[in-house]
CSV table of C-alpha atoms in Angstrom, one decimal:
chain,number,residue,atom,x,y,z
A,165,MET,CA,-14.3,2.7,4.7
A,166,ALA,CA,-13.5,0.1,7.1
A,167,LYS,CA,-14.2,-3.6,5.4
A,168,PRO,CA,-18.0,-4.5,7.2
A,169,THR,CA,-16.9,-8.0,8.6
A,170,ARG,CA,-19.6,-10.3,10.5
A,171,VAL,CA,-16.8,-12.3,11.7
A,172,THR,CA,-15.9,-12.5,15.5
A,173,ASN,CA,-13.0,-13.9,17.5
A,174,GLU,CA,-11.9,-14.7,20.6
A,175,ILE,CA,-8.4,-14.2,19.8
A,176,ARG,CA,-7.5,-11.5,22.5
A,177,ALA,CA,-9.0,-14.0,25.6
A,178,LEU,CA,-7.1,-17.1,23.9
A,179,ARG,CA,-3.9,-14.6,24.0
A,180,PHE,CA,-4.1,-14.1,27.9
A,181,SER,CA,-5.1,-17.7,28.6
A,182,ALA,CA,-2.3,-18.8,26.8
A,183,GLY,CA,0.5,-17.4,29.2
A,184,GLU,CA,-0.5,-13.8,28.2
A,185,MET,CA,0.6,-14.1,24.6
A,186,THR,CA,1.9,-11.1,23.0
A,187,GLN,CA,0.5,-10.2,19.5
A,188,ALA,CA,4.1,-10.0,18.3
A,189,GLU,CA,4.7,-13.6,19.1
A,190,LEU,CA,1.4,-14.7,17.9
A,191,ALA,CA,2.2,-12.8,14.7
A,192,ASP,CA,5.6,-14.8,14.4
A,193,ARG,CA,4.2,-18.1,14.9
A,194,VAL,CA,1.5,-17.5,12.2
A,195,GLY,CA,3.7,-15.5,10.0
A,196,LEU,CA,1.8,-12.2,10.0
A,197,THR,CA,2.6,-8.5,11.0
A,198,ARG,CA,1.8,-7.5,14.3
A,199,GLN,CA,-0.5,-4.7,12.9
A,200,THR,CA,-2.7,-7.6,10.8
A,201,ILE,CA,-3.0,-9.4,14.1
A,202,ILE,CA,-4.7,-5.9,15.5
A,203,ALA,CA,-6.6,-5.9,12.6
A,204,ILE,CA,-8.3,-9.3,13.2
A,205,GLU,CA,-8.6,-8.7,16.6
A,206,GLN,CA,-10.6,-5.5,16.4
A,207,GLY,CA,-12.5,-7.1,13.6
A,208,ARG,CA,-11.4,-4.8,10.9
A,209,TYR,CA,-9.8,-7.8,9.0
A,210,SER,CA,-11.0,-11.1,8.3
A,211,PRO,CA,-8.1,-13.6,7.4
A,212,SER,CA,-7.9,-16.2,5.1
A,213,LEU,CA,-9.2,-20.0,5.8
A,214,GLU,CA,-5.5,-21.0,6.1
A,215,VAL,CA,-4.6,-18.3,8.4
A,216,ALA,CA,-7.4,-19.0,10.7
A,217,PHE,CA,-6.7,-22.9,10.8
A,218,LYS,CA,-2.8,-21.5,12.0
A,219,ILE,CA,-4.3,-19.1,14.6
A,220,ALA,CA,-6.7,-22.0,16.0
A,221,ARG,CA,-3.5,-24.6,16.1
A,222,VAL,CA,-1.3,-22.0,17.8
A,223,PHE,CA,-4.0,-22.1,20.6
A,224,GLY,CA,-4.5,-25.8,20.1
A,225,VAL,CA,-8.2,-25.2,20.0
A,226,PRO,CA,-10.8,-25.9,17.3
A,227,LEU,CA,-11.5,-23.2,14.7
A,228,GLU,CA,-14.9,-22.5,15.9
A,229,ARG,CA,-13.4,-21.7,19.5
A,230,VAL,CA,-11.4,-18.9,17.9
A,231,PHE,CA,-13.6,-17.6,15.0
A,232,GLY,CA,-17.6,-17.2,15.0
A,233,TYR,CA,-19.9,-15.9,12.4
A,234,PRO,CA,-23.4,-14.9,13.8
A,235,GLU,CA,-26.7,-16.5,12.6
A,236,GLU,CA,-28.8,-14.7,9.8
A,237,ALA,CA,-31.6,-12.9,11.2
A,238,PRO,CA,-34.7,-14.7,9.6
B,83,MET,CA,2.8,0.6,10.8
B,84,THR,CA,3.7,-2.3,8.3
B,85,TYR,CA,6.9,-2.5,6.1
B,86,GLU,CA,4.9,-2.3,3.4
B,87,GLU,CA,3.0,0.5,4.3
B,88,LYS,CA,6.2,2.5,5.0
B,89,VAL,CA,7.3,1.5,1.4
B,90,THR,CA,3.9,3.0,0.2
B,91,TRP,CA,4.6,6.3,2.0
B,92,VAL,CA,8.0,6.4,0.5
B,93,SER,CA,7.0,6.0,-3.0
B,94,ALA,CA,3.7,8.3,-2.3
B,95,VAL,CA,6.4,11.0,-1.4
B,96,VAL,CA,8.7,10.4,-4.1
B,97,THR,CA,6.2,10.7,-6.8
B,98,LEU,CA,4.5,13.9,-5.3
B,99,ILE,CA,8.1,15.5,-5.1
B,100,VAL,CA,9.5,14.5,-8.6
B,101,ALA,CA,6.0,14.7,-10.3
B,102,GLY,CA,5.7,18.2,-8.5
B,103,ARG,CA,9.1,19.5,-9.5
B,104,TYR,CA,9.0,18.4,-13.2
B,105,ALA,CA,5.6,20.3,-13.4
B,106,TRP,CA,6.8,23.4,-11.7
B,107,ILE,CA,10.0,23.3,-14.3
B,108,VAL,CA,7.9,22.2,-17.5
B,109,GLY,CA,4.9,23.8,-16.9
B,110,GLY,CA,6.9,27.3,-16.2
B,111,ARG,CA,7.4,27.3,-19.5
B,112,LEU,CA,4.1,26.9,-20.8
B,113,GLY,CA,3.5,30.8,-21.0
B,114,GLU,CA,6.8,31.9,-22.1
B,115,LEU,CA,7.0,29.4,-25.5
B,116,PRO,CA,4.9,27.4,-27.4
B,117,VAL,CA,4.5,24.0,-26.8
B,118,GLU,CA,6.2,22.7,-30.0
B,119,ALA,CA,9.3,24.7,-28.7
B,120,ILE,CA,9.3,23.4,-25.1
B,121,ALA,CA,12.1,21.0,-24.6
B,122,TYR,CA,10.4,18.7,-22.1
B,123,GLN,CA,12.1,15.4,-23.0
B,124,ARG,CA,15.5,15.6,-20.9
B,125,PRO,CA,13.5,16.4,-17.8
B,126,LEU,CA,10.6,14.0,-18.6
B,127,LEU,CA,13.1,11.3,-19.0
B,128,PHE,CA,14.9,12.6,-15.5
B,129,ALA,CA,11.9,12.7,-14.0
B,130,ILE,CA,11.0,9.1,-14.7
B,131,GLY,CA,14.9,7.9,-13.6
B,132,ALA,CA,14.6,10.1,-10.8
B,133,MET,CA,11.5,8.6,-9.3
B,134,ILE,CA,12.7,5.2,-9.6
B,135,VAL,CA,16.4,5.6,-8.2
B,136,LEU,CA,14.8,8.0,-5.3
B,137,THR,CA,12.4,5.1,-4.2
B,138,ILE,CA,15.1,2.5,-4.4
B,139,VAL,CA,17.2,4.7,-2.2
B,140,GLY,CA,14.1,6.1,-0.2
B,141,THR,CA,13.1,2.3,0.6
B,142,ILE,CA,16.6,1.2,1.5
B,143,ALA,CA,17.1,3.8,4.0
B,144,MET,CA,13.9,3.7,5.4
B,145,SER,CA,14.7,-0.3,5.8
B,146,ILE,CA,17.7,0.4,7.5
B,147,ALA,CA,16.3,3.3,9.9
B,148,THR,CA,13.4,0.5,10.7
B,149,ALA,CA,16.0,-2.3,11.4
B,150,ILE,CA,17.8,0.2,13.7
B,151,ARG,CA,14.6,1.3,15.5
B,152,GLY,CA,13.2,-2.2,15.7
B,153,GLU,CA,16.5,-3.2,17.2
B,154,ILE,CA,16.9,-0.5,19.6
B,155,SER,CA,13.1,-0.2,21.0
B,156,GLY,CA,12.6,-4.3,21.0
B,157,ASP,CA,9.6,-4.3,18.7
B,158,GLY,CA,11.4,-6.6,16.3
B,159,SER,CA,14.2,-7.9,14.8
B,160,ALA,CA,15.7,-6.8,11.6
B,161,ASP,CA,14.9,-10.4,10.2
B,162,ASP,CA,10.8,-9.7,10.9
B,163,LEU,CA,10.6,-6.4,10.4
B,164,ASP,CA,9.9,-6.5,6.4
B,165,ARG,CA,7.7,-9.2,6.6
B,166,LYS,CA,4.5,-9.0,4.1
B,167,ASP,CA,1.5,-11.0,4.6
B,168,GLU,CA,-2.0,-11.7,3.1
B,169,ARG,CA,-3.4,-8.4,4.6
B,170,ASP,CA,-0.6,-6.3,2.8
B,171,ALA,CA,-1.2,-8.7,-0.7
B,172,ASP,CA,-5.0,-7.7,0.0
B,173,ILE,CA,-4.3,-3.9,0.2
B,174,GLU,CA,-1.6,-3.8,-2.6
B,175,ALA,CA,-4.1,-5.6,-4.8
B,176,ARG,CA,-6.9,-3.0,-4.3
B,177,GLY,CA,-4.8,-0.1,-4.6
B,178,ASP,CA,-3.4,-1.6,-8.0
B,179,ARG,CA,-7.0,-2.4,-9.2
B,180,VAL,CA,-8.3,1.2,-8.8
B,181,ALA,CA,-5.0,2.4,-10.0
B,182,PHE,CA,-5.5,0.7,-13.5
B,183,TYR,CA,-9.0,2.1,-13.9
B,184,VAL,CA,-7.7,5.7,-13.3
B,185,SER,CA,-4.6,5.3,-15.2
B,186,SER,CA,-6.9,3.7,-18.1
B,187,ALA,CA,-9.3,6.5,-17.9
B,188,PHE,CA,-6.4,9.2,-18.3
B,189,MET,CA,-5.0,6.9,-21.3
B,190,VAL,CA,-8.2,7.1,-23.2
B,191,GLY,CA,-7.9,11.0,-22.8
B,192,VAL,CA,-4.0,10.5,-24.4
B,193,LEU,CA,-5.7,8.3,-27.0
B,194,ALA,CA,-8.2,11.1,-28.0
B,195,LEU,CA,-5.3,13.7,-27.9
B,196,ALA,CA,-3.2,11.4,-30.5
B,197,MET,CA,-6.4,11.0,-32.7
B,198,LEU,CA,-7.1,14.5,-32.4
B,199,GLU,CA,-3.1,15.0,-33.6
B,200,GLN,CA,-2.3,17.3,-30.5
B,201,PRO,CA,1.1,18.4,-30.2
B,202,TYR,CA,3.7,15.4,-28.7
B,203,PHE,CA,4.1,17.7,-26.2
B,204,TRP,CA,0.8,16.8,-24.8
B,205,ILE,CA,0.9,13.3,-25.5
B,206,ALA,CA,4.0,12.4,-23.8
B,207,ASN,CA,2.9,14.5,-20.8
B,208,GLY,CA,-0.8,13.1,-20.9
B,209,VAL,CA,1.0,9.8,-20.4
B,210,PHE,CA,3.4,10.8,-17.7
B,211,ALA,CA,0.2,12.1,-15.9
B,212,ALA,CA,-1.7,9.1,-16.1
B,213,PHE,CA,1.2,7.1,-14.3
B,214,VAL,CA,2.0,9.6,-11.6
B,215,VAL,CA,-2.0,9.7,-10.9
B,216,GLY,CA,-2.5,6.1,-11.3
B,217,SER,CA,0.6,6.0,-8.9
B,218,LEU,CA,-0.8,8.5,-6.4
B,219,VAL,CA,-4.2,6.9,-6.2
B,220,SER,CA,-2.9,3.4,-5.8
B,221,SER,CA,-0.7,5.1,-2.8
B,222,SER,CA,-3.6,6.9,-1.4
B,223,VAL,CA,-6.0,3.8,-1.6
B,224,LYS,CA,-3.7,1.6,0.2
B,225,LEU,CA,-2.8,4.2,2.9
B,226,VAL,CA,-6.4,4.9,3.5
B,227,ALA,CA,-6.9,0.9,3.9
B,228,TYR,CA,-3.9,0.5,6.1
B,229,ARG,CA,-5.3,3.5,8.1
B,230,ARG,CA,-9.0,2.7,8.3
B,231,GLY,CA,-9.0,-1.1,8.2
B,232,PHE,CA,-9.2,-3.7,5.5
């Protein structure tokens, strides 16, 4: 069963706005496999905080511009 | 498919083939001879050795094939095709953790066999079965995690 993660991300949109950066290129720059980038984009895997920072740094944006976490329902 | 997933496939296939072949050879003697008379020692040692050697050979062959394919298709260079990242490590840890519990359960059964003074044949093969089943469970958990998400 897929790991349920509530972490959302904007990596796909950020890649396209960064000159249509490929998943392979992003993977190379943060030291991940392309399959892990795909899993993160699809919300099937939550990366570590360190990798999250590395991804944000590649795009030159704050962490919360890349990743989001929905508010708990009251 | 990541490099680590391919390594897992190699390990699973080798384990299945070698353990299956061993079970076929030694198991076939069960109905013919009393267990005390079955010469299982040499086939068992050969099976363990074959698993180690074939896994190494299979991994090398897979690595070469992956590198050549990567260079031809442009999917990646030989340098980055064997990359292992934190997701691979997490999946490996999950597989190994489940395998530990399964192998441990088998080993309790083997302990019971020893305490009941059962023939060495069953004790030795029980230990071998614990390793084989643990390895297969580990591979299965990892492959499901790779395929269905982690």
